[in-house]
mmCIF file with all atom_site columns, C-alpha atoms in Angstrom:
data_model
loop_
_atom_site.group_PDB
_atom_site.id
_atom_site.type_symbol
_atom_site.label_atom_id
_atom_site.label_alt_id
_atom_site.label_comp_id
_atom_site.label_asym_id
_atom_site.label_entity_id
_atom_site.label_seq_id
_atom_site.pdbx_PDB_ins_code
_atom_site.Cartn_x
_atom_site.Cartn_y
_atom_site.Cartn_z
_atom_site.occupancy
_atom_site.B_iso_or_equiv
_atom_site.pdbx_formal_charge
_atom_site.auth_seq_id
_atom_site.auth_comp_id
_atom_site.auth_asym_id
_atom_site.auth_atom_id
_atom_site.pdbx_PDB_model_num
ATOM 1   C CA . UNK Z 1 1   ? 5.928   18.453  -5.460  1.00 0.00 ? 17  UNK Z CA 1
ATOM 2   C CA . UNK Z 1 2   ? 2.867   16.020  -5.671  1.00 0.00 ? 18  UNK Z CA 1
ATOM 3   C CA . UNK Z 1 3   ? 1.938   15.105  -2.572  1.00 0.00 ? 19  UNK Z CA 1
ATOM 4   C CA . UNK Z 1 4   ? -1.052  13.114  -0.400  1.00 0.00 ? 20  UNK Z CA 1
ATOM 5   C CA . UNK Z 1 5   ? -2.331  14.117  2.679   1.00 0.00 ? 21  UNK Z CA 1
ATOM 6   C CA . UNK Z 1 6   ? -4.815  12.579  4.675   1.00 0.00 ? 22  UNK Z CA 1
ATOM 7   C CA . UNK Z 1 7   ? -7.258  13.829  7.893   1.00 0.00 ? 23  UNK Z CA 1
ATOM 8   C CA . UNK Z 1 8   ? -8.299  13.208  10.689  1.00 0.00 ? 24  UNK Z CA 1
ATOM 9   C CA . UNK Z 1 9   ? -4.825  10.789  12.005  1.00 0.00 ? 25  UNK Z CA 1
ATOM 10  C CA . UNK Z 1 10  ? -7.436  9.117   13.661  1.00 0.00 ? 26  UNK Z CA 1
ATOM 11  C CA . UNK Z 1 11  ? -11.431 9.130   14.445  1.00 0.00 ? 27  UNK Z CA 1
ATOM 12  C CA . UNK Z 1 12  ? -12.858 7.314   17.088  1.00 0.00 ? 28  UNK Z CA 1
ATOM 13  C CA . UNK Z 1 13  ? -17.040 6.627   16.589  1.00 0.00 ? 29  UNK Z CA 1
ATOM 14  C CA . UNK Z 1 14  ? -19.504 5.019   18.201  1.00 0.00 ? 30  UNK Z CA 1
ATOM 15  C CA . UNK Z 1 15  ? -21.429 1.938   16.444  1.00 0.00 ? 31  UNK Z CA 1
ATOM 16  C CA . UNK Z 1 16  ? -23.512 3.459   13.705  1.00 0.00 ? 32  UNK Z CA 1
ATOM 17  C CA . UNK Z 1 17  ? -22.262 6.837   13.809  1.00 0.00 ? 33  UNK Z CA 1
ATOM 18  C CA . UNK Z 1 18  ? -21.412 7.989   10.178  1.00 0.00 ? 34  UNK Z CA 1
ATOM 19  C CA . UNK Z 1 19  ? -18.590 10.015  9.135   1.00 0.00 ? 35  UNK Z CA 1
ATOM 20  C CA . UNK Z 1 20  ? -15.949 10.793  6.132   1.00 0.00 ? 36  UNK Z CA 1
ATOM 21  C CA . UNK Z 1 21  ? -12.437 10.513  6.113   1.00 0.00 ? 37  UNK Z CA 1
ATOM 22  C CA . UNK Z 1 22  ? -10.419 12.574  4.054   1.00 0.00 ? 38  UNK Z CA 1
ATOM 23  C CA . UNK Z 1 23  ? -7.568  12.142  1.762   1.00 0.00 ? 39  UNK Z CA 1
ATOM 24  C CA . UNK Z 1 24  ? -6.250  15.879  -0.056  1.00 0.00 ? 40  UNK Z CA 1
ATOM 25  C CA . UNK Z 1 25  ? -3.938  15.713  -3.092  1.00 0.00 ? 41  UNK Z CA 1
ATOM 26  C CA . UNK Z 1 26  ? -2.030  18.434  -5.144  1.00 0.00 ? 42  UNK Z CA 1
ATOM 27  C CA . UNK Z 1 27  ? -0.426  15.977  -8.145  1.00 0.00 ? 43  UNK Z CA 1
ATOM 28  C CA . UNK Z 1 28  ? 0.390   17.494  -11.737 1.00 0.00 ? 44  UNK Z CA 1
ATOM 29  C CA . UNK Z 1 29  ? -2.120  15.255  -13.080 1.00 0.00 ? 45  UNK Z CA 1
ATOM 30  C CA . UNK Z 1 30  ? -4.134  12.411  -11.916 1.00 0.00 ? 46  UNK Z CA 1
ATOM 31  C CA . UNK Z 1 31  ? -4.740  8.950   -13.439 1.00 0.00 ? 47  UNK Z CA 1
ATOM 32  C CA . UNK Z 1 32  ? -5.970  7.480   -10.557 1.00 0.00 ? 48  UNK Z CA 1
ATOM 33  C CA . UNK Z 1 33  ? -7.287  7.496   -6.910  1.00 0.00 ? 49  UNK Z CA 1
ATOM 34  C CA . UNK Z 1 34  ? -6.964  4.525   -4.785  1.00 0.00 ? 50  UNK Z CA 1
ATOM 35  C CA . UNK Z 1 35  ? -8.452  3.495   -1.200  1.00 0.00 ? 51  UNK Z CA 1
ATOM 36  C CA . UNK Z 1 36  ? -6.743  0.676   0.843   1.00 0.00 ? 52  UNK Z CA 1
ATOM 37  C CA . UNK Z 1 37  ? -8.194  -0.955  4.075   1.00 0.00 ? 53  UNK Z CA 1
ATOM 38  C CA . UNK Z 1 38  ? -5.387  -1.931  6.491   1.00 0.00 ? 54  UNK Z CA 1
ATOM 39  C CA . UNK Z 1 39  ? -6.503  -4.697  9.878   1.00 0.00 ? 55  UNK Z CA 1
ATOM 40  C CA . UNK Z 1 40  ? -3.033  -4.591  12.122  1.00 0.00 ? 56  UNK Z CA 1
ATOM 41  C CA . UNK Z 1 41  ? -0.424  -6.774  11.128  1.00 0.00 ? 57  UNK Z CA 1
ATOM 42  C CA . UNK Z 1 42  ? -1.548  -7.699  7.664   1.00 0.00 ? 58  UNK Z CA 1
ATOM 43  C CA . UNK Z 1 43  ? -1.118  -6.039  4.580   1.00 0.00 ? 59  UNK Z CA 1
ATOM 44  C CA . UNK Z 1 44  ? -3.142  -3.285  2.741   1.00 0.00 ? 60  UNK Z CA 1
ATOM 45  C CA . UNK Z 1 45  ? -6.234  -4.678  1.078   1.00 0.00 ? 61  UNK Z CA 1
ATOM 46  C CA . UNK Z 1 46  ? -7.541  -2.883  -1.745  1.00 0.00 ? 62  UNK Z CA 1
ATOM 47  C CA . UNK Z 1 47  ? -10.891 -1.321  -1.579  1.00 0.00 ? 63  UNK Z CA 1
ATOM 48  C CA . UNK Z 1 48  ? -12.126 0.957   -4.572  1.00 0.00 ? 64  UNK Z CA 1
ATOM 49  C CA . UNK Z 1 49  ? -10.023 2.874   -7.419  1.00 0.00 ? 65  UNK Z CA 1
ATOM 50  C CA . UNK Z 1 50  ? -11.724 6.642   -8.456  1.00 0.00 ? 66  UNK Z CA 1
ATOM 51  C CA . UNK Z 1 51  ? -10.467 7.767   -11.828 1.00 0.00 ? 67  UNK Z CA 1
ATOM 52  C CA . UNK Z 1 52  ? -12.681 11.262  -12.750 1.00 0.00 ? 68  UNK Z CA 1
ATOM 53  C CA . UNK Z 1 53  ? -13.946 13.936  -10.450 1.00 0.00 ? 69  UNK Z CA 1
ATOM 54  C CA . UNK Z 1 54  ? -17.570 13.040  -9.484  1.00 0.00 ? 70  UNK Z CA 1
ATOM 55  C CA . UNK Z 1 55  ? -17.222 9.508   -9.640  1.00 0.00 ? 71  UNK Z CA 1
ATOM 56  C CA . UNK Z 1 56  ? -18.631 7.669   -6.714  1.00 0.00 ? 72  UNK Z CA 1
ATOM 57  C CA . UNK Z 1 57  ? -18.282 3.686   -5.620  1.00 0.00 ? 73  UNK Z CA 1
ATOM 58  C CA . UNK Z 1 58  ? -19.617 1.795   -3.102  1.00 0.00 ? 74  UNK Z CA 1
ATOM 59  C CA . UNK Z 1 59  ? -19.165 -0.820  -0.789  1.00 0.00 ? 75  UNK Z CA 1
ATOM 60  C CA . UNK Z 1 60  ? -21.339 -2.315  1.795   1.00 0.00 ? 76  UNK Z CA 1
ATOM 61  C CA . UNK Z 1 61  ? -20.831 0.561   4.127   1.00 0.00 ? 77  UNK Z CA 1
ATOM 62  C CA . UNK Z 1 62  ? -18.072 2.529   2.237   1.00 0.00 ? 78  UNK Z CA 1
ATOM 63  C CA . UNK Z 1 63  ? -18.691 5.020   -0.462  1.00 0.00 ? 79  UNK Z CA 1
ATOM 64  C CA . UNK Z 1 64  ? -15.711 6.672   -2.039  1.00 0.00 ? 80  UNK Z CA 1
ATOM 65  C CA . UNK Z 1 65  ? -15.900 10.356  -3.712  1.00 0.00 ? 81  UNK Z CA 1
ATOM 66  C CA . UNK Z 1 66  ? -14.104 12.183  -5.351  1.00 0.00 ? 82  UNK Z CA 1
ATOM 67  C CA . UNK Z 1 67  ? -13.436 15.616  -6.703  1.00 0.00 ? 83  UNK Z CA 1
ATOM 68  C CA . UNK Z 1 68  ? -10.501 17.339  -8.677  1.00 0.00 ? 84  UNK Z CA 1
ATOM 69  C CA . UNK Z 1 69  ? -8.586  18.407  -5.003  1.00 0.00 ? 85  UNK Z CA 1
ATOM 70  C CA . UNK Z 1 70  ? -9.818  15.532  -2.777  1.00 0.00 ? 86  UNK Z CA 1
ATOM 71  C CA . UNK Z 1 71  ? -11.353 12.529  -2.218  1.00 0.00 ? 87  UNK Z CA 1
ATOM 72  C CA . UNK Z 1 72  ? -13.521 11.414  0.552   1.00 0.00 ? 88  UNK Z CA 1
ATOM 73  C CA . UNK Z 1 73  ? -14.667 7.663   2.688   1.00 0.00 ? 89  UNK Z CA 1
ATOM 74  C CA . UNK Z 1 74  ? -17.800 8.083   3.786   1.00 0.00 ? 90  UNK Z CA 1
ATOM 75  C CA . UNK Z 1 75  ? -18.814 5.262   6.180   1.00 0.00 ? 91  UNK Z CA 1
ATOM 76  C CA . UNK Z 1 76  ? -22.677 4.767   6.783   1.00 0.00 ? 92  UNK Z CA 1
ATOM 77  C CA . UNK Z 1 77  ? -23.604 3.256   10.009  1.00 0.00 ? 93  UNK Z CA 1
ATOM 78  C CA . UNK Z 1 78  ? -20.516 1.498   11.156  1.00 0.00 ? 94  UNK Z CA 1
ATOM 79  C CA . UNK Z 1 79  ? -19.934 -1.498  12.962  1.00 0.00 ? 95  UNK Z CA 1
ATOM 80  C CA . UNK Z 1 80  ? -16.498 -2.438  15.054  1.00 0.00 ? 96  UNK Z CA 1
ATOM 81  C CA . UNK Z 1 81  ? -15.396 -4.556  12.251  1.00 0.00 ? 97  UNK Z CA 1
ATOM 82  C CA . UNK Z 1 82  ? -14.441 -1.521  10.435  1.00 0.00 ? 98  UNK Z CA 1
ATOM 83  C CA . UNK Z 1 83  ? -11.891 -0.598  12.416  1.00 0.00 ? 99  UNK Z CA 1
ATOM 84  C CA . UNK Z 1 84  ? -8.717  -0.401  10.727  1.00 0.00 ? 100 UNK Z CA 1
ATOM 85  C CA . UNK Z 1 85  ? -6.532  1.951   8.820   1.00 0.00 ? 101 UNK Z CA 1
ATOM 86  C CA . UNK Z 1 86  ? -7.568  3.276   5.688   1.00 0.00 ? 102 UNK Z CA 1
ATOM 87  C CA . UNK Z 1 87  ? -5.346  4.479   3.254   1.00 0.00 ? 103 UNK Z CA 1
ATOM 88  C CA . UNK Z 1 88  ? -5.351  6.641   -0.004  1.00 0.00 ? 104 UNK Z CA 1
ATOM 89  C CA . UNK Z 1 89  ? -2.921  6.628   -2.786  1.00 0.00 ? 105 UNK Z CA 1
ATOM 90  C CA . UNK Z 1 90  ? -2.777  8.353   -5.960  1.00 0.00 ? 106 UNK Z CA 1
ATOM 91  C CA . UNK Z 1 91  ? -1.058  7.585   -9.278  1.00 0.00 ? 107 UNK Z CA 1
ATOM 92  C CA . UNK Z 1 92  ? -0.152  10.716  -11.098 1.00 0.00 ? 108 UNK Z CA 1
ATOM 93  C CA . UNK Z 1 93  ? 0.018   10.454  -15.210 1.00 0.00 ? 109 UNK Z CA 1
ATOM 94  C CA . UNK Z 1 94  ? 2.963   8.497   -16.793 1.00 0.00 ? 110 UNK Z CA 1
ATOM 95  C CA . UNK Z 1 95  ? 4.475   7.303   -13.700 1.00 0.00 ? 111 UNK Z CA 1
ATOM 96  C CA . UNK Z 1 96  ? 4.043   3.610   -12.180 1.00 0.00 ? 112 UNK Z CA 1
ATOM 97  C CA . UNK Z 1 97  ? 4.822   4.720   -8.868  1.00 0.00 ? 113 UNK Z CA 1
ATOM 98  C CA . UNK Z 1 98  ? 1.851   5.547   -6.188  1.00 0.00 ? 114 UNK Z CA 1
ATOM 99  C CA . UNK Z 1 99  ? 1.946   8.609   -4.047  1.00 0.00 ? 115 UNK Z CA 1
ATOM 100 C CA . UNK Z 1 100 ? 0.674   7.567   -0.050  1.00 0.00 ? 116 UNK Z CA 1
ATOM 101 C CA . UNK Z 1 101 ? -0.957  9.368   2.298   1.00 0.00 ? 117 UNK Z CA 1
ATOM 102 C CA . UNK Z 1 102 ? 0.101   8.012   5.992   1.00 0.00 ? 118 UNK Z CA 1
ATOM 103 C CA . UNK Z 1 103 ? -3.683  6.581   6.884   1.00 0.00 ? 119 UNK Z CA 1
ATOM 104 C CA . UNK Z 1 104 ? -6.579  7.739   9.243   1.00 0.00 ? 120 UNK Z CA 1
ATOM 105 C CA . UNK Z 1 105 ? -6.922  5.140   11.707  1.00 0.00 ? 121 UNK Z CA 1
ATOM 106 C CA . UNK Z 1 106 ? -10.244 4.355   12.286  1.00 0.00 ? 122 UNK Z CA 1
ATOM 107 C CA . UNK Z 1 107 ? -12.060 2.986   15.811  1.00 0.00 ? 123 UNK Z CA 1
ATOM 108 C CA . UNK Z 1 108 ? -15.744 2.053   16.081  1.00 0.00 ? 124 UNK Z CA 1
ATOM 109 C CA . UNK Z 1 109 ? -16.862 1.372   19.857  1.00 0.00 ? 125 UNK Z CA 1
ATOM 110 C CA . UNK Z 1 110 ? -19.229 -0.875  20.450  1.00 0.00 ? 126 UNK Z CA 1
ATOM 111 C CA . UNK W 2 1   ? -5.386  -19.379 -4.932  1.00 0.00 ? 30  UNK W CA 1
ATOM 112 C CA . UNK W 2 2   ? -2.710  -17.679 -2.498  1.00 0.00 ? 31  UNK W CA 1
ATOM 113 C CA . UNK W 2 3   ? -2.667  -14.288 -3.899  1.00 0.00 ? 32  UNK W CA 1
ATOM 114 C CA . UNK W 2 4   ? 0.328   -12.745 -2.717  1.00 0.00 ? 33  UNK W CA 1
ATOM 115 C CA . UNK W 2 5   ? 2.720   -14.907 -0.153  1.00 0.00 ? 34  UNK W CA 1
ATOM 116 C CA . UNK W 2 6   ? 5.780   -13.273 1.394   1.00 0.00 ? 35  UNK W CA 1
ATOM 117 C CA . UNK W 2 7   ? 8.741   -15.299 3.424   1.00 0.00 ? 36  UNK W CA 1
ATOM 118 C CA . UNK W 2 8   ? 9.901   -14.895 6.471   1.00 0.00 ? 37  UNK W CA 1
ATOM 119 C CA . UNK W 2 9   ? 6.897   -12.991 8.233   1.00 0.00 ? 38  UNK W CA 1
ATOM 120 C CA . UNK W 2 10  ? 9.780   -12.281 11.041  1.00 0.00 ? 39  UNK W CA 1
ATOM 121 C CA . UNK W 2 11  ? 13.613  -11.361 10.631  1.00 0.00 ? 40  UNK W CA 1
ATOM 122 C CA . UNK W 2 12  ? 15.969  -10.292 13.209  1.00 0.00 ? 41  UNK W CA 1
ATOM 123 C CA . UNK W 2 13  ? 19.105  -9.194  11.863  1.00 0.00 ? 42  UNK W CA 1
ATOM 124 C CA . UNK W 2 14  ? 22.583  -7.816  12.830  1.00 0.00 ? 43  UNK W CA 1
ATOM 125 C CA . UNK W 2 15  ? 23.817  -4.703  11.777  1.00 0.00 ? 44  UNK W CA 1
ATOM 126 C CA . UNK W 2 16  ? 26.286  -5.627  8.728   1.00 0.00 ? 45  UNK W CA 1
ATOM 127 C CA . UNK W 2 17  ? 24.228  -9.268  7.817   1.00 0.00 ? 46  UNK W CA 1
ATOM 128 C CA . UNK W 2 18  ? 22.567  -10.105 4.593   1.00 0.00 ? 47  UNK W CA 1
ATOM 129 C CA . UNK W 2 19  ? 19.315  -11.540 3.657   1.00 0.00 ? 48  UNK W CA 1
ATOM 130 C CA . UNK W 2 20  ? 17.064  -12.112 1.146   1.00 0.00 ? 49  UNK W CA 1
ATOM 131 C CA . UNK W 2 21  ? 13.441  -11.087 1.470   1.00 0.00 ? 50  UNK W CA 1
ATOM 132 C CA . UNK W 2 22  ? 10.982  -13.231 -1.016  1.00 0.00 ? 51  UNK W CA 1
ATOM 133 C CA . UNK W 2 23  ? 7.775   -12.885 -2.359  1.00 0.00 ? 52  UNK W CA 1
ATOM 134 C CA . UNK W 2 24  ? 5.375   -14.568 -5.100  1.00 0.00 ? 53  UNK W CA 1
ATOM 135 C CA . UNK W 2 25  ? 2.200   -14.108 -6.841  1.00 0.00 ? 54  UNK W CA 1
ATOM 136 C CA . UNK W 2 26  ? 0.018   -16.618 -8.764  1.00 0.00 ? 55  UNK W CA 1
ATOM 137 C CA . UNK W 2 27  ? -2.642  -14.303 -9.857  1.00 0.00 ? 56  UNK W CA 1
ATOM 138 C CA . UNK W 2 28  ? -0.372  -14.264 -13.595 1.00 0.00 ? 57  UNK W CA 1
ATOM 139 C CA . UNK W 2 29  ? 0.745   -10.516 -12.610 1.00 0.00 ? 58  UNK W CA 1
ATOM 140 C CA . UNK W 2 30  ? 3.053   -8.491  -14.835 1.00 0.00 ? 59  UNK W CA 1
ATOM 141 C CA . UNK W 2 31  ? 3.906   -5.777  -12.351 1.00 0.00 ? 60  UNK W CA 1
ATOM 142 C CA . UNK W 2 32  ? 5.278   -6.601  -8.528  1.00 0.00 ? 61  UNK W CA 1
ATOM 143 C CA . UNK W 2 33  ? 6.786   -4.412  -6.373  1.00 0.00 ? 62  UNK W CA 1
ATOM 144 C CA . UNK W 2 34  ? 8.503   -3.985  -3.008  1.00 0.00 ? 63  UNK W CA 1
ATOM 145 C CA . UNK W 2 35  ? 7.514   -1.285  -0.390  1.00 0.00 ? 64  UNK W CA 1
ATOM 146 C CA . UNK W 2 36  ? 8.479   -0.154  3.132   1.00 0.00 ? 65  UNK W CA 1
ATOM 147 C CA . UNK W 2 37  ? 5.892   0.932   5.890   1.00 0.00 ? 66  UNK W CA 1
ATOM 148 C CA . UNK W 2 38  ? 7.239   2.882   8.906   1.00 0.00 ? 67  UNK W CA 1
ATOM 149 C CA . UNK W 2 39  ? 5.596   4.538   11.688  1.00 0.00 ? 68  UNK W CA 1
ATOM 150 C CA . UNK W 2 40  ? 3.401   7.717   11.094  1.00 0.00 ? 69  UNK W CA 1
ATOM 151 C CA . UNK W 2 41  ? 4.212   7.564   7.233   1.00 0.00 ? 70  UNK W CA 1
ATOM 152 C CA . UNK W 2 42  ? 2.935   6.269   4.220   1.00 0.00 ? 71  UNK W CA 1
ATOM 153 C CA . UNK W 2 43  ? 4.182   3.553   1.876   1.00 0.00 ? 72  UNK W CA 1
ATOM 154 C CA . UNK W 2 44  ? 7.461   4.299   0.364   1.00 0.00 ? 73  UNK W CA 1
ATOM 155 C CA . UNK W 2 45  ? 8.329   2.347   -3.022  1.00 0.00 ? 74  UNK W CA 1
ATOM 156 C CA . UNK W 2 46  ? 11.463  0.396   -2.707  1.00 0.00 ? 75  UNK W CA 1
ATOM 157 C CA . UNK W 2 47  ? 11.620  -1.138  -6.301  1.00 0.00 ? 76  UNK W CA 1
ATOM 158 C CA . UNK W 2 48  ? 9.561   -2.323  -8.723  1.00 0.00 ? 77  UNK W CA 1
ATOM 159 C CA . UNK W 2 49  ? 9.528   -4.409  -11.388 1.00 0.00 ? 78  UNK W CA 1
ATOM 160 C CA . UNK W 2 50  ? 6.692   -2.971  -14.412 1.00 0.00 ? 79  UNK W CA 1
ATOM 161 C CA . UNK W 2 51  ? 6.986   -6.660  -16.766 1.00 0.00 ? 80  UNK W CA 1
ATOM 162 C CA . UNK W 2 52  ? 9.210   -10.065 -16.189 1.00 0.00 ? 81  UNK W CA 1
ATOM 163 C CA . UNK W 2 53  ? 12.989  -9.338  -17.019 1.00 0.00 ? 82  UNK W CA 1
ATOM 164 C CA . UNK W 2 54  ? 12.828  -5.550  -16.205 1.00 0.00 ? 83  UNK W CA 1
ATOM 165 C CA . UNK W 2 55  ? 13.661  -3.808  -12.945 1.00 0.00 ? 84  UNK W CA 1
ATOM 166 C CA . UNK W 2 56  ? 13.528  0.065   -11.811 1.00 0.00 ? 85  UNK W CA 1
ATOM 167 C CA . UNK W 2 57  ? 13.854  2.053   -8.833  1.00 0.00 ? 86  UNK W CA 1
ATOM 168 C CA . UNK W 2 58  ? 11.169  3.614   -6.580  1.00 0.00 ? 87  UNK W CA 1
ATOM 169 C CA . UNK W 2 59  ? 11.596  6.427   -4.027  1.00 0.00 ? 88  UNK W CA 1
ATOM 170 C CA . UNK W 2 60  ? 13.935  4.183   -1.362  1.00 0.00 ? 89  UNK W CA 1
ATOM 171 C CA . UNK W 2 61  ? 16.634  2.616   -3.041  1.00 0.00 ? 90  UNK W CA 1
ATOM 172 C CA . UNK W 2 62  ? 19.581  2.857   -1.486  1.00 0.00 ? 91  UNK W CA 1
ATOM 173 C CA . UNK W 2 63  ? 20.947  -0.547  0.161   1.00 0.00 ? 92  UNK W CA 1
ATOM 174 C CA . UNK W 2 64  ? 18.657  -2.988  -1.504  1.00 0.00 ? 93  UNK W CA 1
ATOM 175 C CA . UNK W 2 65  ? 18.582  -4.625  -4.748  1.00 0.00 ? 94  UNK W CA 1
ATOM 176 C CA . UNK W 2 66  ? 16.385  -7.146  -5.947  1.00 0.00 ? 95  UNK W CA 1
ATOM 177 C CA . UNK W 2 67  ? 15.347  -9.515  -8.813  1.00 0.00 ? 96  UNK W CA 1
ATOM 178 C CA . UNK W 2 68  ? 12.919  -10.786 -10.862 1.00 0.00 ? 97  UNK W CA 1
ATOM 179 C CA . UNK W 2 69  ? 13.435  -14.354 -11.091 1.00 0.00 ? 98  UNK W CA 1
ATOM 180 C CA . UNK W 2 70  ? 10.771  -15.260 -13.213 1.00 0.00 ? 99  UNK W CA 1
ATOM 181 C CA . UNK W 2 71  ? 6.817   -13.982 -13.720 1.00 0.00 ? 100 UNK W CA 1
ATOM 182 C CA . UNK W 2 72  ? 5.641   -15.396 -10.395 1.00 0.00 ? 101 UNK W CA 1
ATOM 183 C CA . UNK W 2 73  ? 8.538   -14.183 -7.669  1.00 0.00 ? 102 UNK W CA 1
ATOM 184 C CA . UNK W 2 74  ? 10.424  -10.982 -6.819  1.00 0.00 ? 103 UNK W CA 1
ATOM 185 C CA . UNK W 2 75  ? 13.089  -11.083 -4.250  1.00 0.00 ? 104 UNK W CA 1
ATOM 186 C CA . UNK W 2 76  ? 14.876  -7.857  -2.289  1.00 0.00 ? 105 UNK W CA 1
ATOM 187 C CA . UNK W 2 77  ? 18.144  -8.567  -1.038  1.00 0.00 ? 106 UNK W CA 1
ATOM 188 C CA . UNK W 2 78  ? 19.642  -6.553  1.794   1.00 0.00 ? 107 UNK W CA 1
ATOM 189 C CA . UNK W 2 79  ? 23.650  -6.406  1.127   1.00 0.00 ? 108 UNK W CA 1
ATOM 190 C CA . UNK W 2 80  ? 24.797  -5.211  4.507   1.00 0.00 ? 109 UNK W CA 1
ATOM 191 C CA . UNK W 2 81  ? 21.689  -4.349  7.161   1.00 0.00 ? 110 UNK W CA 1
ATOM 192 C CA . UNK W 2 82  ? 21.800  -1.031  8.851   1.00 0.00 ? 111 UNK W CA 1
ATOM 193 C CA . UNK W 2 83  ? 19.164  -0.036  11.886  1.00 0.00 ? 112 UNK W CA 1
ATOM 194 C CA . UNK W 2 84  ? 17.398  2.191   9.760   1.00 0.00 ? 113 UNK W CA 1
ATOM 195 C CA . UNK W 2 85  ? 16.273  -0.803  7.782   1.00 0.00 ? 114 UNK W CA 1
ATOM 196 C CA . UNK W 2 86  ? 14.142  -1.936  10.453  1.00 0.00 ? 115 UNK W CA 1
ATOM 197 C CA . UNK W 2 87  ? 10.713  -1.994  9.072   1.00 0.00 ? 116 UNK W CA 1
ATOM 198 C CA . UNK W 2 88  ? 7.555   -3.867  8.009   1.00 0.00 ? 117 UNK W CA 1
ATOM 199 C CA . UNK W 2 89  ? 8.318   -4.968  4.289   1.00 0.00 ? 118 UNK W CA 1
ATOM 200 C CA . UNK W 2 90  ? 5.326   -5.206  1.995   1.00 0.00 ? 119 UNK W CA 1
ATOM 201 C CA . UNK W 2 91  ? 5.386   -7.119  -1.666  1.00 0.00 ? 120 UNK W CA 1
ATOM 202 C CA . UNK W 2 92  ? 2.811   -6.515  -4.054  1.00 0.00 ? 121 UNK W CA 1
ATOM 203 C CA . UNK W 2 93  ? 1.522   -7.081  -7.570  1.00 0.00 ? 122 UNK W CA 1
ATOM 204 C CA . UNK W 2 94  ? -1.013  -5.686  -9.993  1.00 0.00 ? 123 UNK W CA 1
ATOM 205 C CA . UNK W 2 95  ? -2.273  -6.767  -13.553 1.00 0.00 ? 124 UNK W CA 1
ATOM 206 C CA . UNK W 2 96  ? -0.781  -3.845  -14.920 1.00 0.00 ? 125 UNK W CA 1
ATOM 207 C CA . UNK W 2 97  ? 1.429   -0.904  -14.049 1.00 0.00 ? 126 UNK W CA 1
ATOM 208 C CA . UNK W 2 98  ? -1.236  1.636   -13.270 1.00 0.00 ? 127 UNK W CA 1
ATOM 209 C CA . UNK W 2 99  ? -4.039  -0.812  -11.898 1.00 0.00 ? 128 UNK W CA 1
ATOM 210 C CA . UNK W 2 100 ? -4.831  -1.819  -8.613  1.00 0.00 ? 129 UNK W CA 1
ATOM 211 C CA . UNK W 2 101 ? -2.347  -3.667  -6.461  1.00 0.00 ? 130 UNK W CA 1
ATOM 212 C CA . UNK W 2 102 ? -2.675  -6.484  -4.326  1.00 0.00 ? 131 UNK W CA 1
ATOM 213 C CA . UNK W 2 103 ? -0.651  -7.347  -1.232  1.00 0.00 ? 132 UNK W CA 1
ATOM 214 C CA . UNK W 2 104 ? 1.184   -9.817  0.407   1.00 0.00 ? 133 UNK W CA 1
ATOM 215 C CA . UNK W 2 105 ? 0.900   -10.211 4.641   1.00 0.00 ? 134 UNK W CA 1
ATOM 216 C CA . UNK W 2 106 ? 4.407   -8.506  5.578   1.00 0.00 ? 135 UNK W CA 1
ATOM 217 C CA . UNK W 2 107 ? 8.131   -9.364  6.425   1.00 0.00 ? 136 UNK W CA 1
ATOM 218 C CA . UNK W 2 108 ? 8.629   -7.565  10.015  1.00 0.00 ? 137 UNK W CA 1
ATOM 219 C CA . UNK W 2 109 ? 12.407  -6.736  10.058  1.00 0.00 ? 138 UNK W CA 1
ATOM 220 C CA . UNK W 2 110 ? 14.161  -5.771  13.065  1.00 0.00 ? 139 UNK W CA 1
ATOM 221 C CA . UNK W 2 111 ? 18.279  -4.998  12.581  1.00 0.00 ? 140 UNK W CA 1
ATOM 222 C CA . UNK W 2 112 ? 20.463  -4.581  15.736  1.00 0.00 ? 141 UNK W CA 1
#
């Protein structure tokens, strides 16, 4: 059964301490990786999309990996606007449906 | 350019009452598609529609229906609310089947 999970639930930091959140897939094959930022009460908004292990992207503080089991969020020096909930989703080959992960919930402290 | 706009943004329903959940796009979108967030889980696919005039169903089905009513809107209809309907409802579109999606803000639902 393909399936996304994602670690820590939630990770609390202090202002500019970095750290990586996780997201873990087993999928019969992968066409794509995606990572969504969620701010309470809105909708997801979408980040970066990964399509090939060892491809990287960036994003002001955000870099996305990701390998052929996992994928990883590595956020440099945050600040408390980055709290949110980040979300994964993958897209496995000849289906238009994604595959969630339930989110790591993310709080920086001033 | 509004993206992805969804009406209401709040519901309260009775169990057994209908409604009609809508949701457009002017990014010129082939692909749209209605999901359901609950508590502690991830996204579940409701429907989706892949190109204007076709529909298909995603993982959560049962006790919705929808339609495409032209390039620009999708709607999801709820026959006959139940409890376990209650729920943030999210509408979304991509270029493509396959390629990124983009959201709209949310329908909160709460049935009785």
């Amino acid at each position: 059964e393909d399936q996304v999970t994602q670690s820590p639930e939630a990770l609390r930091l202090q202002e500019g301490e970095s750290s990586s959140l996780n997201c873990s897939y087993t999928v019969s094959g992968l066409r794509g990786l995606f990572w969504y930022r969620q701010d309470p009460g809105k909708g997801p908004e979408f980040l970066f999309t990964l399509y090939s292990a060892g491809e990287e992207k960036e994003k002001e503080r955000l870099k996305a990996t990701l390998t052929k089991k996992e994928s990883f969020l590595h956020i440099t020096a945050p600040k408390p606007e980055d709290s949110a909930t980040y979300l994964c989703a993958v897209q496995v080959d000849s289906n238009y449906q994604l595959i969630w992960g339930a989110g790591t919930k993310l709080i920086i402290k001033p | 350019n509004a993206g992805v706009t969804q009406t209401p943004k709040f519901q309260v329903l009775k169990t057994g009452q209908s409604m009609t959940l809508q949701c457009a796009q002017d990014m010129n979108h082939n692909s749209m598609y209605w999901y359901r967030q609950d508590p502690g889980m991830g996204l579940r696919l409701i429907y989706y529609s892949a190109s204007e005039g076709t529909t298909d169903k995603g993982e959560v089905p049962n006790g919705y229906n929808v339609s495409r009513l032209n390039k620009r809107e999708f709607s999801l209809r709820l026959e006959s609310a139940a409890p376990s309907q209650t729920s943030v409802y999210f509408c979304a579109s991509s270029g493509d089947a396959g390629y990124e999606q983009y959201f709209g803000p949310g329908t909160r639902l709460t049935v009785t």
